[in-house]
Coordinates of C-alpha atoms in Angstrom, one line a residue:
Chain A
X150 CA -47.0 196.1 122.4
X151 CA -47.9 192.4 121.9
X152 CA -46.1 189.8 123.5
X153 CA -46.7 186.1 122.1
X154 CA -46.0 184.7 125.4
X155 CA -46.9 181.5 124.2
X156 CA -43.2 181.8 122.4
X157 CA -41.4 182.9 124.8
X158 CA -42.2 180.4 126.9
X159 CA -40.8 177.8 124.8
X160 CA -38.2 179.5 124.4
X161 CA -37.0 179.8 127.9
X162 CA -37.9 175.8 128.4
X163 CA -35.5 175.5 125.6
X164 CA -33.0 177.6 127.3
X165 CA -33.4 175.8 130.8
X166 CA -33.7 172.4 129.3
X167 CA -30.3 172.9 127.2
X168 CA -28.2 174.7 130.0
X169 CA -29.8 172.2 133.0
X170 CA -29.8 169.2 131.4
X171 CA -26.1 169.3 129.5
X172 CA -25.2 170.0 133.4
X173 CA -27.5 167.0 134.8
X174 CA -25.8 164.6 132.5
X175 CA -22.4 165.5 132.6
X176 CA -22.5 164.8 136.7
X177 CA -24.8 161.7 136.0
X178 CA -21.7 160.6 133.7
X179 CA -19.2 161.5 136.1
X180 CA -20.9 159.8 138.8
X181 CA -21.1 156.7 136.9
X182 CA -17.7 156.4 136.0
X183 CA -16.7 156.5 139.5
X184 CA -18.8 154.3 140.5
X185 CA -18.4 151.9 138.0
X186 CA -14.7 152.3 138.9
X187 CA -15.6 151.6 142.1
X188 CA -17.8 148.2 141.5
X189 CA -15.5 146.7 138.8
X190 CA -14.5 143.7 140.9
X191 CA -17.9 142.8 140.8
X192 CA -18.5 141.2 137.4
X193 CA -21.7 140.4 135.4
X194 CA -22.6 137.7 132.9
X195 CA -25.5 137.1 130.9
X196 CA -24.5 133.3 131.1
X197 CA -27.0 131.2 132.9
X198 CA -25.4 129.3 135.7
X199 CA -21.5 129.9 136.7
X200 CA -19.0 127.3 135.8
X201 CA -19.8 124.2 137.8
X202 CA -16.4 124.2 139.5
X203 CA -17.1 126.9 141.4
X204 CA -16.9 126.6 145.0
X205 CA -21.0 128.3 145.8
X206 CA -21.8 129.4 149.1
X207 CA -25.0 131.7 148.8
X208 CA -27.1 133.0 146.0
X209 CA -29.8 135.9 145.6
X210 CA -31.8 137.7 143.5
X211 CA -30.8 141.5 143.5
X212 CA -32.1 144.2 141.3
X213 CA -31.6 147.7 140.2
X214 CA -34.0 150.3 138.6
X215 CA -33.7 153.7 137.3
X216 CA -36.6 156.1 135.5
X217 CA -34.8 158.9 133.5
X218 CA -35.9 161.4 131.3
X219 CA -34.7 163.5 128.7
X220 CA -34.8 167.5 128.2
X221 CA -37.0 169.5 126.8
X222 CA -34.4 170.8 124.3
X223 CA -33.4 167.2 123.3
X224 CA -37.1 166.6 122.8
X225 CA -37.2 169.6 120.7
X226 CA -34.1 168.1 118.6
X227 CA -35.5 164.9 118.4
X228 CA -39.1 166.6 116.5
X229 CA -36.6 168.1 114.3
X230 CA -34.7 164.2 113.4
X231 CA -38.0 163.3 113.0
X232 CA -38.3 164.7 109.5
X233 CA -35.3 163.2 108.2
X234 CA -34.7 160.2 110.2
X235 CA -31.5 159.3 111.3
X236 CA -29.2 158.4 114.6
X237 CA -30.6 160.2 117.6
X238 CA -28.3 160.7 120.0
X239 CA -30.1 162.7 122.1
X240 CA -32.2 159.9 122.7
X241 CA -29.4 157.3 122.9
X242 CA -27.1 159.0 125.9
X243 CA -30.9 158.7 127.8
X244 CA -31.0 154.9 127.4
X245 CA -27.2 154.9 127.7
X246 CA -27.4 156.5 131.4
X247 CA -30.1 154.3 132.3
X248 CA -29.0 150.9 131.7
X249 CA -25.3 152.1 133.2
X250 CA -27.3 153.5 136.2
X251 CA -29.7 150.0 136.4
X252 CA -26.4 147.8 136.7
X253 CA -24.6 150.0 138.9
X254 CA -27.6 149.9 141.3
X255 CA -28.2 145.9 140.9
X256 CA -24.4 145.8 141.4
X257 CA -24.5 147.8 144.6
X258 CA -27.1 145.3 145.5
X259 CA -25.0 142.7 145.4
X260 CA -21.8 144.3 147.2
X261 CA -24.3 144.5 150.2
X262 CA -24.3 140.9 150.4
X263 CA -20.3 141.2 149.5
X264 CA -21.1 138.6 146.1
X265 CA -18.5 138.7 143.5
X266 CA -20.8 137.9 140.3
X267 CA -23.6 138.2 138.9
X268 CA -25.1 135.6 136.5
X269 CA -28.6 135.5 134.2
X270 CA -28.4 139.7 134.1
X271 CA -31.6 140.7 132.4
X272 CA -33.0 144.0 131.0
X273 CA -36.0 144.8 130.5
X274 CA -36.5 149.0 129.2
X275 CA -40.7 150.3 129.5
X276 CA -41.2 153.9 128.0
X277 CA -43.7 156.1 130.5
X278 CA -45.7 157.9 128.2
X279 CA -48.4 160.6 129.7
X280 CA -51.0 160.7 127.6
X281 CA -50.9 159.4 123.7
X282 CA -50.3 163.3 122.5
X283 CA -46.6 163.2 124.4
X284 CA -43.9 161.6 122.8
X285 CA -41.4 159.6 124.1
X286 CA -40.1 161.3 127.0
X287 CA -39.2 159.0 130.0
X288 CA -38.1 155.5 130.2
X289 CA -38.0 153.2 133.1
X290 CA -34.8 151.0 132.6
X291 CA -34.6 147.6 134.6
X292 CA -32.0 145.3 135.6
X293 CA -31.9 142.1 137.4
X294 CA -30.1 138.7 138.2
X295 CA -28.5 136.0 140.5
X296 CA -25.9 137.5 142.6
X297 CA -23.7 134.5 144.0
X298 CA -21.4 134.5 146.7
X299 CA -18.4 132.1 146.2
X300 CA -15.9 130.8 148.6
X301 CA -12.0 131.6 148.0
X302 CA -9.8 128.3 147.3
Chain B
X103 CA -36.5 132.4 151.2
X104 CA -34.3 131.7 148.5
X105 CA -34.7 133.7 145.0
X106 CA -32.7 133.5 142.0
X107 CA -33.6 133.7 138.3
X108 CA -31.0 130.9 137.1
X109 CA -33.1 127.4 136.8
X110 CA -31.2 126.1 140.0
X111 CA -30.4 127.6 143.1
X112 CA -26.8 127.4 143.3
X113 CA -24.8 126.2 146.1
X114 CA -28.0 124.0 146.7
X115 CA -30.0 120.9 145.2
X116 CA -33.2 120.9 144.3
X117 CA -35.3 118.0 146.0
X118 CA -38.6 118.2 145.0
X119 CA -40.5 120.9 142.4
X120 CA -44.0 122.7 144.0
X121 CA -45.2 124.2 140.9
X122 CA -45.7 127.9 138.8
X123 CA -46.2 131.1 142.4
X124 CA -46.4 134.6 141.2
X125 CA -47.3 137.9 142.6
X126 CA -49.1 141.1 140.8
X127 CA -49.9 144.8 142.1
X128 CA -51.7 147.5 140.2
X129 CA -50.0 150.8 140.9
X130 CA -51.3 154.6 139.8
X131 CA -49.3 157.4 140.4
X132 CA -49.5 160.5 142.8
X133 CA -51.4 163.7 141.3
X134 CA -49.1 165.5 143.1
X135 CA -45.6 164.1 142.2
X136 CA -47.0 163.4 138.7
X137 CA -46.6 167.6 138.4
X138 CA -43.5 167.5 140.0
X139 CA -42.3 164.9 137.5
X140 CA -43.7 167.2 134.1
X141 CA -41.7 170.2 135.5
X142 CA -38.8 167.4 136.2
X143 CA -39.2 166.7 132.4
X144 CA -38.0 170.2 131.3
X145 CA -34.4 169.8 132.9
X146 CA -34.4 166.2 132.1
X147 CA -32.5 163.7 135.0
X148 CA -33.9 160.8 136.7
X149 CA -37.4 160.9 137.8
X150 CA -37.3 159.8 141.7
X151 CA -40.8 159.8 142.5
X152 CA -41.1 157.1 139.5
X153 CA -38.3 155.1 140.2
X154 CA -39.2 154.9 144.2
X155 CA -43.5 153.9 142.8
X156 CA -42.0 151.2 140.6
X157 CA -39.3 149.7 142.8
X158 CA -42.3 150.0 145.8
X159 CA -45.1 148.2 143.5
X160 CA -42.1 144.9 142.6
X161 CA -41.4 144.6 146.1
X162 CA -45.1 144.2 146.7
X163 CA -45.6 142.0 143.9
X164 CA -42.5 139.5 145.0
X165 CA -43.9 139.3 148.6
X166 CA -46.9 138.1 147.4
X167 CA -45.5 135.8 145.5
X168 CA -42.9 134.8 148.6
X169 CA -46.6 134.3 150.1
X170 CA -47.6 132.3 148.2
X171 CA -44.8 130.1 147.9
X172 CA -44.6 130.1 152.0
X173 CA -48.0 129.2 152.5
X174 CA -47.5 126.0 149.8
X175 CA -44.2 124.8 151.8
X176 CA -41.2 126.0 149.6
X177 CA -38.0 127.6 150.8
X178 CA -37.3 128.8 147.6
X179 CA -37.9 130.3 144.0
X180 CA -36.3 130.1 141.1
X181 CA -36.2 130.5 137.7
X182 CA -38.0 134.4 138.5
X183 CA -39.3 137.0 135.8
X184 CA -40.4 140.1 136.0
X185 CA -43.3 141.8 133.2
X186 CA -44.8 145.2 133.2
X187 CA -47.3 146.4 131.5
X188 CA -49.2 149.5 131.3
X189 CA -53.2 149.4 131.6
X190 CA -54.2 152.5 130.9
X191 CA -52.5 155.8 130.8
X192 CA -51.3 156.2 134.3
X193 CA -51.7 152.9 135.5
X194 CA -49.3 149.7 135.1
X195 CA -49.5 146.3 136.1
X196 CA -46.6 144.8 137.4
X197 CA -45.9 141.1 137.5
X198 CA -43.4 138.4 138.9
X199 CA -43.4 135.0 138.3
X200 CA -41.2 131.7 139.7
X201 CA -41.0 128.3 139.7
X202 CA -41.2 127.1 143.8
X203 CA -38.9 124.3 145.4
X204 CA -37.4 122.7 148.0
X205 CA -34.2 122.7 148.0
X206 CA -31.3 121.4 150.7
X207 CA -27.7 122.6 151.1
X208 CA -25.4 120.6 148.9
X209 CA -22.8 118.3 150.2
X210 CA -19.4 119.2 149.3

């Protein structure tokens, strides 16, 4: 009997890739909740310097990074939304996790150093591409600014 | 050595301006993790091996530019960026750039 293996294997990746990944996402989302829960005294601004009555005591550069991917059957979704265009929100929980995950890191950062803001945030999102035949699969989300450390009144 | 990317350093006052320091690495990845990562692609998730090259090749590239400013008498940088950008497939240049002072603790 003939077996298209070549198939089969697909199918399977979609399998994994569905069952796997809708797992992988829902922890990532409930670890990031928690954590963001647990950092929300720490607050960010994309303003460029803090209000100038503020008492400063120390300032720093602190950063957080994150590379994520998506699944292979959210990669097979996404050749299908191809054809007609359209929202993709496969692809948009990716970028979604990694910018939450990139501040919560940067933010971690900065409760080392026990700051309580963080000013100038900037983002800056690369895709890693293997090859030119791959699409888009991985991205590399960045996040960085000026943690400062301000003195009660 | 002081870093921020605001155009001061706050909490301090800029005395005197030394000029444009930066720091750049050229990083490849690992054969071997690079597999790991394709079968990591199936599941989906964050890619480790990738996150721990790139965080690895900026640290590099901002103590070169710490370096640099060091060795032209600053005790700080501000106003820092950070660029990357790939080379070739497998290969990406990463970059940070900062203006280097010296600065002296404010007088309140």
């Amino acid at each position: 009997m003939y077996i298209p293996y070549d198939i089969v294997a697909i199918i399977v990746f979609l399998m994994l890739g569905y069952g796997f990944g809708q797992l992988a996402e829902k922890k990532h989302y409930r670890s990031i909740k928690q954590r963001e829960n647990q950092h929300k005294e720490i607050l960010v601004f994309s303003a460029k310097t803090p209000p100038s009555d503020w008492q400063i005591e120390s300032a720093e550069l602190v950063q957080g990074s994150v590379v994520v991917s998506v699944d292979y059957f959210k990669r097979f979704l996404f050749s299908l939304r191809n054809i007609f265009g359209g929202r993709v929100e496969a692809y948009e929980s990716l970028i979604d996790r990694g910018r939450r995950e990139a501040v919560l890191r940067m933010k971690e950062q900065a409760a080392l150093s026990s700051s309580q803001s963080i000013f100038n945030v900037k983002f800056e999102t690369s895709s890693i591409s293997r090859g030119v035949s791959s699409a888009l699969g991985s991205v590399e989300v960045f996040a960085y600014g000026t943690a400062v450390k301000t003195t009660p009144k | 050595m002081l870093i921020t990317n605001v155009e001061t350093v706050p909490g301090s006052k800029i005395i005197q301006h030394l000029g444009l320091v930066q720091g750049s690495t050229v990083r490849a990845k690992h054969v071997g993790k690079d597999i790991l990562s394709g079968l990591k692609n199936i599941v989906g998730g964050e890619l480790k091996a990738y996150t721990e090259l790139l965080q690895d090749a900026r640290e590099e590239a901002t103590s070169r530019m710490i370096e640099q400013a060091q060795s032209i008498g600053a005790n700080a940088i501000t106003n820092v960026r950070f660029a990357t950008s790939s080379i070739t497939a497998g290969a990406a240049e990463l970059f940070v750039y900062g203006t280097a002072v010296i600065v002296e603790e404010e007088q309140n």
